[in-house]
Coordinates of C-alpha atoms in Angstrom, one line a residue:
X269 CA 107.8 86.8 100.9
X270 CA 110.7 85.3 98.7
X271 CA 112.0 88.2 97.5
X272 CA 112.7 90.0 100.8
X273 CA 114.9 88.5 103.5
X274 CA 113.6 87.1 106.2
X275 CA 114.2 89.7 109.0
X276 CA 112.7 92.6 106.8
X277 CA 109.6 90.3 106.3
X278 CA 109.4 90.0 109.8
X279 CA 109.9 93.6 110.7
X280 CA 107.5 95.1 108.0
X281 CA 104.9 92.8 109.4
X282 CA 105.5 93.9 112.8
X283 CA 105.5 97.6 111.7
X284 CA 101.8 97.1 110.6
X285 CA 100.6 94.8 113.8
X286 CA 102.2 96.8 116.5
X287 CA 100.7 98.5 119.0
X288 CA 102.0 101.6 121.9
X289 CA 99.8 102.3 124.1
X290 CA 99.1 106.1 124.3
X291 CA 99.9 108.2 127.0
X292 CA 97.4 110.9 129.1
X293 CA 98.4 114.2 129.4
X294 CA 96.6 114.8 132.3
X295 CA 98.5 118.0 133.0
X296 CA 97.8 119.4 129.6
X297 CA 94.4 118.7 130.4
X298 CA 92.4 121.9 129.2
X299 CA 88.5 123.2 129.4
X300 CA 87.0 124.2 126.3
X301 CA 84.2 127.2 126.1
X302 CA 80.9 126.1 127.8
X303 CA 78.1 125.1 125.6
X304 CA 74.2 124.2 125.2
X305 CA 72.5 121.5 124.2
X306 CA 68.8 120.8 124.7
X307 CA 67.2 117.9 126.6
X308 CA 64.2 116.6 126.4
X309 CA 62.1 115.3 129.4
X310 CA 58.5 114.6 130.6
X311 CA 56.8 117.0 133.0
X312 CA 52.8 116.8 134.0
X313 CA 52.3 114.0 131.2
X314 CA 53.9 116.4 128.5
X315 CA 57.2 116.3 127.0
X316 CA 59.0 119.3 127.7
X317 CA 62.6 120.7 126.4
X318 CA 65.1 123.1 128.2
X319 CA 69.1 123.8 127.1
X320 CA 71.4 122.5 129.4
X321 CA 74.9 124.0 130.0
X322 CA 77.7 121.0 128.7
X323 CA 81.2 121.4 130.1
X324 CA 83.9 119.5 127.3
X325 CA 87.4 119.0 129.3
X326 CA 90.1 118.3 126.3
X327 CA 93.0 116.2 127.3
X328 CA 96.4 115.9 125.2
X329 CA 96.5 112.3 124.2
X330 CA 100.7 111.2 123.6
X331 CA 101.1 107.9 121.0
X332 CA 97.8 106.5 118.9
X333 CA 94.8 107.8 120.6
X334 CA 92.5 105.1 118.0
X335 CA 93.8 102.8 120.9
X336 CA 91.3 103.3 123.2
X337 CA 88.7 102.4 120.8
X338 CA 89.7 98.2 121.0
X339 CA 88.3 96.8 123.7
X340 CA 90.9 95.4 126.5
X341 CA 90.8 91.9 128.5
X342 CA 89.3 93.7 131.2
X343 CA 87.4 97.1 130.9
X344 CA 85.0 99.5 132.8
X345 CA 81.2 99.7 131.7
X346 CA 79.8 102.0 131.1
X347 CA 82.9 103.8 129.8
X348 CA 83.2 107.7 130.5
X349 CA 81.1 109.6 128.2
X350 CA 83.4 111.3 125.9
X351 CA 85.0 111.4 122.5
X352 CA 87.8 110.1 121.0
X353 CA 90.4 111.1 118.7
X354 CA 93.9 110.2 117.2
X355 CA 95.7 112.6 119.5
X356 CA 92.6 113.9 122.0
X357 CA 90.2 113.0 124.7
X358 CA 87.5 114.8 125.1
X359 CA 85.1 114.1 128.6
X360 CA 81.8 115.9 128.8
X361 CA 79.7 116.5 132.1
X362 CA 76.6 118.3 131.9
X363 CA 73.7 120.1 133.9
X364 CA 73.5 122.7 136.3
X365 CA 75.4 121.8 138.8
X366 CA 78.0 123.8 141.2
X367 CA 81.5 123.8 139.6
X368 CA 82.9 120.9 142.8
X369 CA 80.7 118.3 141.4
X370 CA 81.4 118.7 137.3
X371 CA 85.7 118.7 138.6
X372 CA 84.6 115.8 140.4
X373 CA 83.0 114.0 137.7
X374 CA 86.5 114.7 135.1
X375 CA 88.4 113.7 138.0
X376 CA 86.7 110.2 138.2
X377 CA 86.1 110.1 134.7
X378 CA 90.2 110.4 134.0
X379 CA 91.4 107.9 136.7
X380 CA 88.7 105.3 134.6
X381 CA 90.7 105.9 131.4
X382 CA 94.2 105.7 132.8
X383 CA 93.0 102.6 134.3
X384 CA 91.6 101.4 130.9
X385 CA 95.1 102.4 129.6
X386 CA 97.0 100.6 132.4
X387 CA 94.8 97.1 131.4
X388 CA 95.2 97.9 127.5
X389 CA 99.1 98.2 128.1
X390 CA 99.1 94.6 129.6
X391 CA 97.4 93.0 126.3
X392 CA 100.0 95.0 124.5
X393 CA 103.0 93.9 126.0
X394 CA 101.6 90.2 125.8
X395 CA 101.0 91.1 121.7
X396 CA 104.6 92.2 121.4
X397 CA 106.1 89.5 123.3
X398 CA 104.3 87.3 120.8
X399 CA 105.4 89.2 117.8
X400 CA 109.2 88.7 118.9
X401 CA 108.9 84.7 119.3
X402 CA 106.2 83.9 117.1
X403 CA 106.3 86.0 114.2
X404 CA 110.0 85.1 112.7
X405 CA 109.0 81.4 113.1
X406 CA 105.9 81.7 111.1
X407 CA 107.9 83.7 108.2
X408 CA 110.6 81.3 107.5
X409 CA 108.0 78.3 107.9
X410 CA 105.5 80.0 105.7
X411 CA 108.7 81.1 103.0
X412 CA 109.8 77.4 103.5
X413 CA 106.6 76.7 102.1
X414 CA 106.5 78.7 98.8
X415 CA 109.5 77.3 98.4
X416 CA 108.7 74.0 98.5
X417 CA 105.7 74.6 96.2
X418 CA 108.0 76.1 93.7
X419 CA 110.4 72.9 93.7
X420 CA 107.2 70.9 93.1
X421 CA 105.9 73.0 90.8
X422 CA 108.9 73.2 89.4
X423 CA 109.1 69.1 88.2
X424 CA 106.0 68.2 88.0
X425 CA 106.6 68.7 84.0
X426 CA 103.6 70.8 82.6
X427 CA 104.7 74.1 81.2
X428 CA 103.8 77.1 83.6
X429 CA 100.8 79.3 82.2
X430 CA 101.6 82.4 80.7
X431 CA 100.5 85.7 82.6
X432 CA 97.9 88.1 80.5
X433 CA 100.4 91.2 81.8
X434 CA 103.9 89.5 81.1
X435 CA 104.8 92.2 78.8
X436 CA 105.2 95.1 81.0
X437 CA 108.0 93.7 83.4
X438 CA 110.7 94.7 82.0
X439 CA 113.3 91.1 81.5
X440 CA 114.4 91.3 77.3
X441 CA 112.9 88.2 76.2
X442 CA 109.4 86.7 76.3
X443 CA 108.3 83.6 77.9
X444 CA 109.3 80.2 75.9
X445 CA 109.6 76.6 75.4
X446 CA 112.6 75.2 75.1
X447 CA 113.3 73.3 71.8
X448 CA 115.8 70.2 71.5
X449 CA 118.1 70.4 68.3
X450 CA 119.6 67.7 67.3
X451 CA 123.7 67.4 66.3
X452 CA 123.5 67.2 62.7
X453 CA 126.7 64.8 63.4
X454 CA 124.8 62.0 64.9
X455 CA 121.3 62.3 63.3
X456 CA 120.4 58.7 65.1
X457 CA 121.1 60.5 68.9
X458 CA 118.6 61.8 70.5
X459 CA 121.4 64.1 72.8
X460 CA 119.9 67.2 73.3
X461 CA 121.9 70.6 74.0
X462 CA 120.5 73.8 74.2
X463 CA 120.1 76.0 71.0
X464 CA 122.3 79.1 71.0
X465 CA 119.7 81.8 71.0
X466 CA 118.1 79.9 74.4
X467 CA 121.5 79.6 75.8
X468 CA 121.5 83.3 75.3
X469 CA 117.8 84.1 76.4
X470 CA 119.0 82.4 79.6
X471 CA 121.9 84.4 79.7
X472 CA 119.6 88.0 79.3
X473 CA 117.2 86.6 82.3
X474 CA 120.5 86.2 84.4
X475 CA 121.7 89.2 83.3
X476 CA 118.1 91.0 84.0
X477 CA 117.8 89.4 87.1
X478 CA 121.6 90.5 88.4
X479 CA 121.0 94.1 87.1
X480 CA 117.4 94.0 89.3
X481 CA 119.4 92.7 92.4
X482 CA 122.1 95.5 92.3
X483 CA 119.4 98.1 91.7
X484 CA 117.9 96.9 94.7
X485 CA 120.6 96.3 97.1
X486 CA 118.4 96.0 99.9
X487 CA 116.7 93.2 98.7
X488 CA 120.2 90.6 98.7
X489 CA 122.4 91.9 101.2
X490 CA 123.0 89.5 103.7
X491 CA 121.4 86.7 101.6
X492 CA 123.1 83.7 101.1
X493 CA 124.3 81.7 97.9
X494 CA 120.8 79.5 98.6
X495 CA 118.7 82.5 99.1
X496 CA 120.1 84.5 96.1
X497 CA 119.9 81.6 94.0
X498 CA 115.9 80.8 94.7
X499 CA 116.0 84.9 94.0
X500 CA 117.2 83.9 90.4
X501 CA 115.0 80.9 89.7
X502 CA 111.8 83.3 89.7
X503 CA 113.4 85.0 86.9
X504 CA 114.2 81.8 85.1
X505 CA 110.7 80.2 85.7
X506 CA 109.1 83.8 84.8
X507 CA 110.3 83.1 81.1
X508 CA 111.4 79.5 80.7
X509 CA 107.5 77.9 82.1
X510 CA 109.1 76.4 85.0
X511 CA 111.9 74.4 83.3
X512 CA 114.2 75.7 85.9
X513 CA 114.9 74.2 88.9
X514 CA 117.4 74.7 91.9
X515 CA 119.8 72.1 93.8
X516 CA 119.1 69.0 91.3
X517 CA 121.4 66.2 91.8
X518 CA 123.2 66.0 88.3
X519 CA 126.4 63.4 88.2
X520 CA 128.5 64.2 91.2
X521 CA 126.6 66.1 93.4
X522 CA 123.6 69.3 93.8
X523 CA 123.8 71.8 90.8
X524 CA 122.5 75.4 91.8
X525 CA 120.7 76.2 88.5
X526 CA 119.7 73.3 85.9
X527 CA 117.5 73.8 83.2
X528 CA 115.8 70.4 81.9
X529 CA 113.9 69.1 78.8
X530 CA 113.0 65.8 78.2
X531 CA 115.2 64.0 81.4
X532 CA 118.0 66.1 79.4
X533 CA 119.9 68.8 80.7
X534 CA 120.5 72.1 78.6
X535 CA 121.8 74.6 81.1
X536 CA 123.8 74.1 84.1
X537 CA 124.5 77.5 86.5
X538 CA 126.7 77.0 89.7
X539 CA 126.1 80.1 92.3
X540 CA 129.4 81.7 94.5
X541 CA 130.4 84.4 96.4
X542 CA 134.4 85.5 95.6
X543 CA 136.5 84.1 98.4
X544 CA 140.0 84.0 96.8
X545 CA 141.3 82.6 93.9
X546 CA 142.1 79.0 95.3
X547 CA 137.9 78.9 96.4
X548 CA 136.9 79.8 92.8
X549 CA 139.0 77.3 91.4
X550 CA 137.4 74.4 93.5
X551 CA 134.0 76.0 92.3
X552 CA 135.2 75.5 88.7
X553 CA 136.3 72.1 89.7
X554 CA 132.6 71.3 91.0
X555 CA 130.8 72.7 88.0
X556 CA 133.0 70.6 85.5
X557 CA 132.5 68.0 88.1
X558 CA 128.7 68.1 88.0
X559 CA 128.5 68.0 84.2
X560 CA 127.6 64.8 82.2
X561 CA 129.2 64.4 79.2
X562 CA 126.0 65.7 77.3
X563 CA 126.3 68.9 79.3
X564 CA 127.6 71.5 77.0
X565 CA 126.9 75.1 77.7
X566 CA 127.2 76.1 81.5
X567 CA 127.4 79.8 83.7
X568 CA 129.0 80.5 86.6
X569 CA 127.6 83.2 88.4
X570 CA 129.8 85.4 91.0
X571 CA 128.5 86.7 93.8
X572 CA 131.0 89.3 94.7
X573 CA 130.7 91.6 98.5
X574 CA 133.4 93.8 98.1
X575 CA 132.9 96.8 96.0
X576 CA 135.7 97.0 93.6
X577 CA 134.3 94.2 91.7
X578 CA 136.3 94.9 88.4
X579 CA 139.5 93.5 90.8
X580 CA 137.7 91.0 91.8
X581 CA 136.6 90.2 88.3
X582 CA 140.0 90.1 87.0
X583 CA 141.2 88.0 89.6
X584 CA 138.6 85.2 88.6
X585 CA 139.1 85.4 84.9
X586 CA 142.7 84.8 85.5
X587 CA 141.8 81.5 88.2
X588 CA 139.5 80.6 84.9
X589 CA 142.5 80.6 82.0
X590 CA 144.7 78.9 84.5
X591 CA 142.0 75.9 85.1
X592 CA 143.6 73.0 83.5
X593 CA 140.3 72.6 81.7
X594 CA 140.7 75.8 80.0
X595 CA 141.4 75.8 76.1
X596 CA 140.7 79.7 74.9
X597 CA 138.1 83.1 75.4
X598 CA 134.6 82.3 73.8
X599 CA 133.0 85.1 72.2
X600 CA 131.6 87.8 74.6
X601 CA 134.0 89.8 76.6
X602 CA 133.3 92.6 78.9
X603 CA 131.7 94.0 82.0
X604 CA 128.9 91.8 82.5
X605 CA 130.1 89.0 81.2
X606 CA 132.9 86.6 79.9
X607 CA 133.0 83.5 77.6
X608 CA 135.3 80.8 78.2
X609 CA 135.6 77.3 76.4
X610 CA 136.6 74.7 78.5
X611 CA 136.9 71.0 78.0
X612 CA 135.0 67.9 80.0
X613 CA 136.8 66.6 82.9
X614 CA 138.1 63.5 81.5
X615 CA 137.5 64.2 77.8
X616 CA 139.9 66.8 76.4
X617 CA 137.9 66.6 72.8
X618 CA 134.3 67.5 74.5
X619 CA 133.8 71.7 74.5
X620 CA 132.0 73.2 77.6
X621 CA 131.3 76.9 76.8
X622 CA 131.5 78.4 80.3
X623 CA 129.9 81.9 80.7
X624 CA 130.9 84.1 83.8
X625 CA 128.8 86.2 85.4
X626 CA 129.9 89.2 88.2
X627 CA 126.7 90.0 90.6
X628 CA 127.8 92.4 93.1
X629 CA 125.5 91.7 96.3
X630 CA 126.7 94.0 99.0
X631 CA 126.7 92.9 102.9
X632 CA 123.9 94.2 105.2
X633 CA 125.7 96.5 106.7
X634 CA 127.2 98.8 103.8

């Protein structure tokens, strides 16, 4: 439900609840060899047995023949005697009789089940019409509602319990607690930033989760920054026991990804698609902007539709070292990701290390 967009929710569910209603081949309609059974009956106080001749008429059924086996608003009683399968309908009329009276009994016994089929075709177009206005509504209130659950879940502070089977998905690192260090500077603060090898745990899990969502393109294309983001929290919760959280006001304004401990913040992520080099700059200009002075290690992940993402790539990396927060490259330099060091807005002594992170999410129609 959260990892799927809405409209393939929607139409999976409808796939498995819909309904045609079949069609009669009354044309193809074709007598199979005659046959005996026995019947029993009384006679002079005895019971008595004698084989009577059983005529089977087969008729071609078009669509899902286990239709007629639900039982419409309206319906006839008895039904024609007969059997039913997933693409024939077999009628039966028995005993010696002259061949006008068994052609009669088909005859009335196939205008019963076309008009069966005419009622059943009524309850199905009242289904459908439901499944068209009813169904997408309940998706996105019943998604709305995970969600929700999450965000609670998410702050109510207890760590999330482990699963037994955690080990066989496949993200690099294993669930954990995040630790607090404290700056060796200032032994009396209790400022807490993020130790480097969580700050690169996170880092895998992003790069995990990216690698999953361009395996899968299906899964993102034509999500939105929100939608992809709440994507990426499930990884993040999956190892960090729910630290992570999603639009959290922090300073200025509503940070996409904020990792918590102890009312501090040790990982800040800001979410956005690539829409030219004067966009990305303003989305620098709200991470920085969204960072307390405490905040030092951040990622900026970049959603990116158009499929030469290495130009794309380039392009941001130079709207990065052109910031007037930039100072130099961090460490890590290549395809998946690039290190920056920038300084605080305000505070040209304070280091932010700034990671960037390409995601290419393709649009729903490519």
């Amino acid at each position: 439900m959260l990892v799927t967009p809405e409209p393939e929710t929607v139409a999976r569910l409808a796939a498995l609840v819909s309904l045609k209603c079949p069609r009669l081949d009354r044309d193809g309609a074709r007598l199979l060899p005659v046959s005996e059974e026995p019947r029993r009956y009384h006679e002079f106080g005895e019971m008595q047995e004698r084989r009577v001749a059983v005529y089977t008429l087969a008729v071609p059924i078009a669509g899902d023949g286990d239709v007629l086996r639900l039982r419409p608003s309206h319906e006839i009683s008895p039904r024609p005697r007969g059997w039913i399968g997933p693409s024939e309908l077999r009628l039966f009329s028995d005993g010696d009789r002259p061949a006008e009276q068994i052609r009669a009994d088909f005859d009335r016994a196939l205008d019963e089940v076309q008009q069966c089929l005419d009622w059943v075709q009524v309850d199905i177009d009242r289904h459908e019409h439901w499944l068209k206005t009813e169904l997408p509504r309940l998706v996105a209130a019943r998604r709305a509602k995970l969600l929700r659950d999450r965000d609670v879940q998410a702050t109510i502070g207890f760590p999330l319990l482990r699963r037994d089977d955690a080990d066989r998905y496949a993200v690099p690192i294993r669930q954990q607690t995040i630790s607090l260090a404290q700056p060796s500077s200032q032994p009396a603060s209790r400022e807490p930033f993020l130790d480097s090898s969580h700050y690169e745990a996170a880092l895998d899990v992003l790069r995990s989760a990216r690698n999953a969502l361009e395996r899968t393109p299906s899964v993102a294309a034509g999500l939105g920054e929100e939608q992809i983001r709440d994507l990426i929290l499930i990884f993040l919760n999956a190892q960090f026991k729910g630290a992570a959280a999603g639009e959290v006001f922090n300073r200025r304004g509503k940070t996409d990804i904020l990792i918590r401990v102890d009312d501090g913040n040790v990982f800040v992520g800001e979410c956005k698609f690539w829409d030219g080099s004067k966009k990305f700059t303003e989305a620098i200009d709200q991470l920085l902007g969204n960072l307390v002075w405490r905040d030092t290690k951040a990622a900026l992940l970049l959603f990116i539709r158009a499929a030469d993402v290495t130009q794309v790539t380039t392009k941001a990396i130079e709207a990065v070292q052109s910031h007037t927060n930039y100072k130099r490259r961090g460490k890590v330099s290549d395809d998946e990701r690039t290190d920056f060091i920038l300084h605080a807005t305000g505070d040209p002594e304070r280091e932010v290390q700034l990671a960037l992170m390409p995601f290419l999410i393709p649009r729903k129609d490519s």
